[in-house]
Amino acid sequence: MNKREYMFSVLDFVLVLFLIGTVDAGVPAGGRPFDDNYVVTWGNVLKLDQGREVQLSMDKTSGAGFQSKHKFGSGFFQMRIKLPPKDTAGVVTAFYLTSKGDTQDELDFEFLGDREGKPIQIQTNVFINGQGNREQKFVLWFDPSTDFHTYGILWNPYQIAFYVDNVPIRIFKNNKRYGVGYPSKPMTLVVSLWNGEGWATDGGKAKINWSYAPFKANFERFSDSGCHADGLNINAKVCGSTTYWWNTIQYSRLSANETTAFKNVRAKYMTYDYCSDHPRYPVPPTECRLNQ
């Protein structure tokens, strides 16, 4: 695909704006200060605008990261992100939920940098009890390094949904009744900027051009839209309750308008789907059929 093919046409853009209503309910205008809900975990972190914006920086010596103060058992986790510009091959910016450890549950947004002029890819993945290998990749219909855009992960008893600027790009349904695993462990929200040159761009062939360092990624909207689950287990009755807005019927499935936008984005901008990788999975995993 050439650069033009990665861009929305004017009609596509208008269509998505028409189809998608806001899903930012409960997030205060301007966002909360970083220190209310998050803590720095490593590396070079700069707080801006009285803590309402944070910048992570990566050079040859270190990347950087932060995480939520609480673990969660459900929620709608959104953050506004501006990625590093120019030549970012090998640079990975990550926004994800994880229970950590070798048998982790995890829901990943990973932004895979590339050479200047080539589109940055988003890789999503779902880990259940330490088993991942459920990658789906997308290119974006905008340059994510020139301005902030909103990325979100919905996790409730019915489904997991990945959003870009309120457009759903991936759905993973709760199909435990059919023997498909579903995340059930308390998870922390983690953000990081790190050296992924061993695999991230062209299968690790494109290495980081350190003349562009330090690489800087900026973040806003440090909300706490999740059910706290700071113990060893999730109280499913509490974290699945409809007293939390993200567990209401509105969020149990995509609306008709969201479904149309979802299909449009996947048809135009998805570049890899593990469900369609027949050499890797001669028989597609069960969830592939059920998530359609």
mmCIF file of C-alpha atoms in Angstrom:
data_model
loop_
_atom_site.group_PDB
_atom_site.id
_atom_site.type_symbol
_atom_site.label_atom_id
_atom_site.label_comp_id
_atom_site.label_asym_id
_atom_site.label_seq_id
_atom_site.Cartn_x
_atom_site.Cartn_y
_atom_site.Cartn_z
ATOM 1 C CA MET A 1 0.000 0.000 0.000
ATOM 2 C CA ASN A 2 1.162 3.543 -0.660
ATOM 3 C CA LYS A 3 0.762 6.470 1.663
ATOM 4 C CA ARG A 4 -2.392 7.632 -0.056
ATOM 5 C CA GLU A 5 -4.104 4.307 0.560
ATOM 6 C CA TYR A 6 -3.549 4.704 4.298
ATOM 7 C CA MET A 7 -5.438 7.978 4.401
ATOM 8 C CA PHE A 8 -9.167 8.364 4.936
ATOM 9 C CA SER A 9 -10.925 10.034 2.069
ATOM 10 C CA VAL A 10 -13.004 13.034 3.033
ATOM 11 C CA LEU A 11 -16.136 10.927 2.723
ATOM 12 C CA ASP A 12 -14.719 8.183 4.965
ATOM 13 C CA PHE A 13 -13.785 10.725 7.595
ATOM 14 C CA VAL A 14 -17.220 12.336 7.559
ATOM 15 C CA LEU A 15 -18.828 8.905 7.762
ATOM 16 C CA VAL A 16 -16.923 7.955 10.893
ATOM 17 C CA LEU A 17 -17.683 11.269 12.566
ATOM 18 C CA PHE A 18 -21.345 10.699 11.806
ATOM 19 C CA LEU A 19 -21.371 7.088 12.979
ATOM 20 C CA ILE A 20 -19.457 7.304 16.237
ATOM 21 C CA GLY A 21 -20.803 8.960 19.344
ATOM 22 C CA THR A 22 -18.494 9.857 22.170
ATOM 23 C CA VAL A 23 -17.480 7.178 24.677
ATOM 24 C CA ASP A 24 -15.544 9.533 26.949
ATOM 25 C CA ALA A 25 -18.331 9.661 29.544
ATOM 26 C CA GLY A 26 -17.037 10.175 33.052
ATOM 27 C CA VAL A 27 -13.701 11.737 32.006
ATOM 28 C CA PRO A 28 -13.405 15.326 33.277
ATOM 29 C CA ALA A 29 -12.567 18.042 30.759
ATOM 30 C CA GLY A 30 -8.813 18.512 30.809
ATOM 31 C CA GLY A 31 -8.276 15.264 32.697
ATOM 32 C CA ARG A 32 -7.018 14.553 36.207
ATOM 33 C CA PRO A 33 -3.501 15.270 37.448
ATOM 34 C CA PHE A 34 -1.107 12.358 36.940
ATOM 35 C CA ASP A 35 -0.322 11.912 40.641
ATOM 36 C CA ASP A 36 -3.985 11.259 41.508
ATOM 37 C CA ASN A 37 -4.053 7.840 39.893
ATOM 38 C CA TYR A 38 -0.584 6.984 38.546
ATOM 39 C CA VAL A 39 3.022 6.539 39.649
ATOM 40 C CA VAL A 40 6.339 6.677 37.774
ATOM 41 C CA THR A 41 7.979 3.238 37.621
ATOM 42 C CA TRP A 42 11.206 3.844 35.699
ATOM 43 C CA GLY A 43 13.210 6.073 33.412
ATOM 44 C CA ASN A 44 12.948 9.653 32.215
ATOM 45 C CA VAL A 45 9.528 11.129 33.008
ATOM 46 C CA LEU A 46 8.641 14.816 32.784
ATOM 47 C CA LYS A 47 5.403 16.208 34.221
ATOM 48 C CA LEU A 48 3.878 19.178 32.393
ATOM 49 C CA ASP A 49 0.853 21.494 32.807
ATOM 50 C CA GLN A 50 0.611 20.923 36.568
ATOM 51 C CA GLY A 51 0.693 17.169 36.079
ATOM 52 C CA ARG A 52 -2.039 17.027 33.437
ATOM 53 C CA GLU A 53 0.468 15.941 30.807
ATOM 54 C CA VAL A 54 3.406 13.546 31.079
ATOM 55 C CA GLN A 55 6.299 13.059 28.677
ATOM 56 C CA LEU A 56 8.291 9.826 28.496
ATOM 57 C CA SER A 57 11.762 10.007 26.977
ATOM 58 C CA MET A 58 14.034 7.272 25.622
ATOM 59 C CA ASP A 59 17.734 7.428 24.797
ATOM 60 C CA LYS A 60 20.471 4.790 24.576
ATOM 61 C CA THR A 61 20.627 4.461 28.351
ATOM 62 C CA SER A 62 16.953 4.030 29.229
ATOM 63 C CA GLY A 63 13.326 4.132 28.220
ATOM 64 C CA ALA A 64 10.580 5.120 30.664
ATOM 65 C CA GLY A 65 7.272 4.056 32.112
ATOM 66 C CA PHE A 66 4.458 4.583 34.585
ATOM 67 C CA GLN A 67 1.502 2.618 35.886
ATOM 68 C CA SER A 68 -1.776 2.984 37.749
ATOM 69 C CA LYS A 69 -1.800 2.989 41.534
ATOM 70 C CA HIS A 70 -4.656 0.480 41.537
ATOM 71 C CA LYS A 71 -5.427 -2.858 39.933
ATOM 72 C CA PHE A 72 -8.754 -3.287 38.183
ATOM 73 C CA GLY A 73 -11.409 -5.925 37.538
ATOM 74 C CA SER A 74 -13.278 -4.103 34.771
ATOM 75 C CA GLY A 75 -13.382 -0.644 33.256
ATOM 76 C CA PHE A 76 -13.062 1.647 30.262
ATOM 77 C CA PHE A 77 -9.451 2.796 30.178
ATOM 78 C CA GLN A 78 -8.674 5.734 27.916
ATOM 79 C CA MET A 79 -5.660 7.943 27.427
ATOM 80 C CA ARG A 80 -4.690 10.646 24.961
ATOM 81 C CA ILE A 81 -1.304 9.922 23.383
ATOM 82 C CA LYS A 82 1.048 11.737 21.013
ATOM 83 C CA LEU A 83 3.762 9.453 19.647
ATOM 84 C CA PRO A 84 7.400 10.299 18.904
ATOM 85 C CA PRO A 85 7.853 11.920 15.451
ATOM 86 C CA LYS A 86 10.131 11.283 12.453
ATOM 87 C CA ASP A 87 12.309 8.160 12.278
ATOM 88 C CA THR A 88 11.099 5.879 15.078
ATOM 89 C CA ALA A 89 11.977 2.435 13.686
ATOM 90 C CA GLY A 90 12.479 0.032 16.592
ATOM 91 C CA VAL A 91 10.784 2.341 19.115
ATOM 92 C CA VAL A 92 7.752 0.894 20.919
ATOM 93 C CA THR A 93 5.171 2.929 22.806
ATOM 94 C CA ALA A 94 2.883 0.695 24.873
ATOM 95 C CA PHE A 95 -0.459 1.250 26.602
ATOM 96 C CA TYR A 96 -1.830 -1.907 28.193
ATOM 97 C CA LEU A 97 -3.505 -3.723 31.058
ATOM 98 C CA THR A 98 -1.620 -6.592 32.684
ATOM 99 C CA SER A 99 -1.772 -8.838 35.724
ATOM 100 C CA LYS A 100 2.003 -9.378 35.278
ATOM 101 C CA GLY A 101 3.914 -12.614 35.889
ATOM 102 C CA ASP A 102 4.373 -15.685 33.669
ATOM 103 C CA THR A 103 0.678 -16.574 33.596
ATOM 104 C CA GLN A 104 -0.588 -13.056 33.035
ATOM 105 C CA ASP A 105 -3.822 -11.792 31.606
ATOM 106 C CA GLU A 106 -3.020 -8.831 29.372
ATOM 107 C CA LEU A 107 -4.666 -6.469 26.871
ATOM 108 C CA ASP A 108 -2.147 -4.670 24.657
ATOM 109 C CA PHE A 109 -1.929 -1.555 22.562
ATOM 110 C CA GLU A 110 1.600 -1.386 21.123
ATOM 111 C CA PHE A 111 2.610 1.376 18.700
ATOM 112 C CA LEU A 112 5.405 0.133 16.454
ATOM 113 C CA GLY A 113 7.607 2.901 15.080
ATOM 114 C CA ASP A 114 8.940 2.953 11.528
ATOM 115 C CA ARG A 115 11.175 4.897 9.187
ATOM 116 C CA GLU A 116 10.167 8.489 8.528
ATOM 117 C CA GLY A 117 7.394 8.637 5.949
ATOM 118 C CA LYS A 118 6.148 5.114 6.654
ATOM 119 C CA PRO A 119 2.966 4.614 8.707
ATOM 120 C CA ILE A 120 3.217 3.626 12.360
ATOM 121 C CA GLN A 121 1.437 0.349 13.068
ATOM 122 C CA ILE A 122 -0.735 -0.462 16.061
ATOM 123 C CA GLN A 123 -0.425 -4.018 17.321
ATOM 124 C CA THR A 124 -3.146 -5.306 19.637
ATOM 125 C CA ASN A 125 -2.946 -8.555 21.558
ATOM 126 C CA VAL A 126 -4.933 -10.491 24.149
ATOM 127 C CA PHE A 127 -3.198 -12.722 26.706
ATOM 128 C CA ILE A 128 -5.122 -15.179 28.850
ATOM 129 C CA ASN A 129 -3.288 -17.089 31.568
ATOM 130 C CA GLY A 130 0.035 -16.347 29.883
ATOM 131 C CA GLN A 131 -1.070 -17.357 26.387
ATOM 132 C CA GLY A 132 -0.989 -14.596 23.780
ATOM 133 C CA ASN A 133 -0.315 -15.002 20.050
ATOM 134 C CA ARG A 134 -3.564 -13.220 19.212
ATOM 135 C CA GLU A 135 -2.042 -10.301 17.325
ATOM 136 C CA GLN A 136 -4.016 -7.972 15.102
ATOM 137 C CA LYS A 137 -2.224 -5.036 13.440
ATOM 138 C CA PHE A 138 -3.533 -1.818 11.923
ATOM 139 C CA VAL A 139 -2.227 1.315 10.262
ATOM 140 C CA LEU A 140 -3.844 4.595 11.200
ATOM 141 C CA TRP A 141 -5.788 7.073 9.087
ATOM 142 C CA PHE A 142 -3.819 9.967 10.593
ATOM 143 C CA ASP A 143 -0.285 10.764 11.727
ATOM 144 C CA PRO A 144 -0.262 9.880 15.462
ATOM 145 C CA SER A 145 2.882 11.941 16.091
ATOM 146 C CA THR A 146 1.501 15.377 15.187
ATOM 147 C CA ASP A 147 -1.258 15.640 17.792
ATOM 148 C CA PHE A 148 -2.948 13.823 20.658
ATOM 149 C CA HIS A 149 -5.428 11.050 19.875
ATOM 150 C CA THR A 150 -7.569 8.983 22.222
ATOM 151 C CA TYR A 151 -6.926 5.258 22.627
ATOM 152 C CA GLY A 152 -9.143 3.107 24.794
ATOM 153 C CA ILE A 153 -9.648 -0.419 26.104
ATOM 154 C CA LEU A 154 -13.097 -1.489 27.300
ATOM 155 C CA TRP A 155 -13.103 -4.576 29.538
ATOM 156 C CA ASN A 156 -16.364 -5.775 31.039
ATOM 157 C CA PRO A 157 -18.124 -9.121 31.592
ATOM 158 C CA TYR A 158 -19.366 -9.145 27.980
ATOM 159 C CA GLN A 159 -16.508 -8.041 25.764
ATOM 160 C CA ILE A 160 -13.138 -6.398 25.315
ATOM 161 C CA ALA A 161 -13.066 -3.577 22.784
ATOM 162 C CA PHE A 162 -10.084 -1.594 21.501
ATOM 163 C CA TYR A 163 -10.859 1.977 20.383
ATOM 164 C CA VAL A 164 -9.008 4.646 18.404
ATOM 165 C CA ASP A 165 -10.619 8.089 18.655
ATOM 166 C CA ASN A 166 -13.858 6.370 19.703
ATOM 167 C CA VAL A 167 -13.809 4.052 16.677
ATOM 168 C CA PRO A 168 -13.813 0.347 17.671
ATOM 169 C CA ILE A 169 -11.052 -1.509 15.828
ATOM 170 C CA ARG A 170 -11.088 -4.858 17.632
ATOM 171 C CA ILE A 171 -13.546 -6.936 19.649
ATOM 172 C CA PHE A 172 -12.846 -9.983 21.825
ATOM 173 C CA LYS A 173 -16.065 -11.391 23.229
ATOM 174 C CA ASN A 174 -16.545 -13.322 26.457
ATOM 175 C CA ASN A 175 -17.174 -16.822 25.136
ATOM 176 C CA LYS A 176 -16.239 -18.820 28.222
ATOM 177 C CA ARG A 177 -19.360 -20.937 27.742
ATOM 178 C CA TYR A 178 -17.721 -22.243 24.537
ATOM 179 C CA GLY A 179 -14.430 -23.013 26.249
ATOM 180 C CA VAL A 180 -12.654 -19.810 25.208
ATOM 181 C CA GLY A 181 -10.624 -18.154 27.938
ATOM 182 C CA TYR A 182 -11.363 -14.610 29.105
ATOM 183 C CA PRO A 183 -9.270 -12.305 31.335
ATOM 184 C CA SER A 184 -10.191 -12.835 34.979
ATOM 185 C CA LYS A 185 -7.221 -11.540 36.990
ATOM 186 C CA PRO A 186 -6.795 -8.070 38.511
ATOM 187 C CA MET A 187 -4.837 -5.959 36.034
ATOM 188 C CA THR A 188 -2.722 -2.818 36.319
ATOM 189 C CA LEU A 189 -2.707 -0.148 33.599
ATOM 190 C CA VAL A 190 0.870 0.269 32.343
ATOM 191 C CA VAL A 191 2.411 2.764 29.889
ATOM 192 C CA SER A 192 5.969 2.575 28.577
ATOM 193 C CA LEU A 193 8.388 3.780 25.906
ATOM 194 C CA TRP A 194 11.110 1.255 25.160
ATOM 195 C CA ASN A 195 13.665 -0.246 22.786
ATOM 196 C CA GLY A 196 11.971 -2.926 20.698
ATOM 197 C CA GLU A 197 14.387 -2.953 17.773
ATOM 198 C CA GLY A 198 14.843 -6.703 18.079
ATOM 199 C CA TRP A 199 11.359 -7.326 16.647
ATOM 200 C CA ALA A 200 9.152 -4.248 16.260
ATOM 201 C CA THR A 201 9.980 -2.971 12.737
ATOM 202 C CA ASP A 202 10.414 -5.259 9.719
ATOM 203 C CA GLY A 203 10.802 -8.222 12.025
ATOM 204 C CA GLY A 204 13.781 -6.605 13.737
ATOM 205 C CA LYS A 205 15.665 -5.732 10.545
ATOM 206 C CA ALA A 206 15.150 -1.975 10.954
ATOM 207 C CA LYS A 207 17.227 -0.788 13.901
ATOM 208 C CA ILE A 208 16.889 2.407 15.929
ATOM 209 C CA ASN A 209 18.535 5.495 14.435
ATOM 210 C CA TRP A 210 19.919 7.001 17.621
ATOM 211 C CA SER A 211 20.690 10.312 15.911
ATOM 212 C CA TYR A 212 16.978 11.087 16.440
ATOM 213 C CA ALA A 213 17.144 10.423 20.191
ATOM 214 C CA PRO A 214 15.826 11.264 22.646
ATOM 215 C CA PHE A 215 12.482 9.876 21.505
ATOM 216 C CA LYS A 216 9.571 11.507 23.327
ATOM 217 C CA ALA A 217 5.958 10.386 23.759
ATOM 218 C CA ASN A 218 3.347 12.529 25.507
ATOM 219 C CA PHE A 219 0.262 11.467 27.463
ATOM 220 C CA GLU A 220 -2.899 13.139 28.812
ATOM 221 C CA ARG A 221 -6.165 12.195 30.568
ATOM 222 C CA PHE A 222 -5.136 10.181 33.609
ATOM 223 C CA SER A 223 -8.612 9.074 34.626
ATOM 224 C CA ASP A 224 -9.561 6.195 36.900
ATOM 225 C CA SER A 225 -12.536 4.656 35.075
ATOM 226 C CA GLY A 226 -12.156 1.169 36.476
ATOM 227 C CA CYS A 227 -13.400 -1.091 39.273
ATOM 228 C CA HIS A 228 -10.612 -1.329 41.835
ATOM 229 C CA ALA A 229 -9.492 -4.908 42.493
ATOM 230 C CA ASP A 230 -6.347 -4.611 44.594
ATOM 231 C CA GLY A 231 -6.536 -8.080 46.120
ATOM 232 C CA LEU A 232 -5.480 -11.399 44.632
ATOM 233 C CA ASN A 233 -8.827 -11.994 42.941
ATOM 234 C CA ILE A 234 -11.614 -10.034 41.284
ATOM 235 C CA ASN A 235 -14.959 -9.783 43.033
ATOM 236 C CA ALA A 236 -16.974 -10.552 39.908
ATOM 237 C CA LYS A 237 -20.253 -9.467 41.470
ATOM 238 C CA VAL A 238 -18.860 -6.041 42.336
ATOM 239 C CA CYS A 239 -16.747 -5.406 39.219
ATOM 240 C CA GLY A 240 -19.476 -6.749 36.950
ATOM 241 C CA SER A 241 -22.176 -4.580 38.488
ATOM 242 C CA THR A 242 -24.162 -2.196 36.294
ATOM 243 C CA THR A 243 -23.572 0.505 38.890
ATOM 244 C CA TYR A 244 -20.434 1.011 36.798
ATOM 245 C CA TRP A 245 -21.422 2.693 33.540
ATOM 246 C CA TRP A 246 -19.072 0.550 31.414
ATOM 247 C CA ASN A 247 -21.011 -2.576 32.474
ATOM 248 C CA THR A 248 -24.417 -1.321 31.336
ATOM 249 C CA ILE A 249 -26.268 -2.793 28.363
ATOM 250 C CA GLN A 250 -24.954 -0.006 26.121
ATOM 251 C CA TYR A 251 -21.463 -1.488 26.425
ATOM 252 C CA SER A 252 -22.397 -5.182 26.140
ATOM 253 C CA ARG A 253 -22.104 -5.058 22.343
ATOM 254 C CA LEU A 254 -21.379 -2.585 19.591
ATOM 255 C CA SER A 255 -24.226 -0.403 18.406
ATOM 256 C CA ALA A 256 -25.327 -0.617 14.776
ATOM 257 C CA ASN A 257 -23.388 2.578 13.986
ATOM 258 C CA GLU A 258 -20.278 1.327 15.775
ATOM 259 C CA THR A 259 -20.512 -1.984 13.924
ATOM 260 C CA THR A 260 -20.545 -0.192 10.570
ATOM 261 C CA ALA A 261 -17.493 1.893 11.506
ATOM 262 C CA PHE A 262 -15.760 -1.208 12.928
ATOM 263 C CA LYS A 263 -16.174 -3.110 9.652
ATOM 264 C CA ASN A 264 -15.043 -0.098 7.629
ATOM 265 C CA VAL A 265 -11.828 0.369 9.609
ATOM 266 C CA ARG A 266 -10.941 -3.316 9.561
ATOM 267 C CA ALA A 267 -11.546 -3.569 5.825
ATOM 268 C CA LYS A 268 -9.335 -0.569 5.053
ATOM 269 C CA TYR A 269 -6.637 -0.476 7.733
ATOM 270 C CA MET A 270 -6.052 -3.935 9.237
ATOM 271 C CA THR A 271 -2.710 -5.291 8.019
ATOM 272 C CA TYR A 272 -2.500 -8.566 9.977
ATOM 273 C CA ASP A 273 -4.972 -10.881 11.716
ATOM 274 C CA TYR A 274 -3.824 -14.051 13.446
ATOM 275 C CA CYS A 275 -7.180 -15.589 12.584
ATOM 276 C CA SER A 276 -6.283 -15.380 8.873
ATOM 277 C CA ASP A 277 -2.711 -16.644 9.258
ATOM 278 C CA HIS A 278 -3.292 -20.163 7.945
ATOM 279 C CA PRO A 279 0.371 -21.285 7.962
ATOM 280 C CA ARG A 280 0.473 -20.379 11.651
ATOM 281 C CA TYR A 281 -3.021 -21.670 12.472
ATOM 282 C CA PRO A 282 -4.213 -24.257 9.901
ATOM 283 C CA VAL A 283 -7.313 -24.514 12.064
ATOM 284 C CA PRO A 284 -8.193 -21.024 13.346
ATOM 285 C CA PRO A 285 -8.635 -20.718 17.124
ATOM 286 C CA THR A 286 -12.257 -21.060 18.285
ATOM 287 C CA GLU A 287 -12.587 -17.407 19.267
ATOM 288 C CA CYS A 288 -11.952 -16.299 15.682
ATOM 289 C CA ARG A 289 -15.350 -17.555 14.541
ATOM 290 C CA LEU A 290 -17.116 -16.359 17.686
ATOM 291 C CA ASN A 291 -15.674 -12.832 17.565
ATOM 292 C CA GLN A 292 -17.007 -12.124 14.074
#
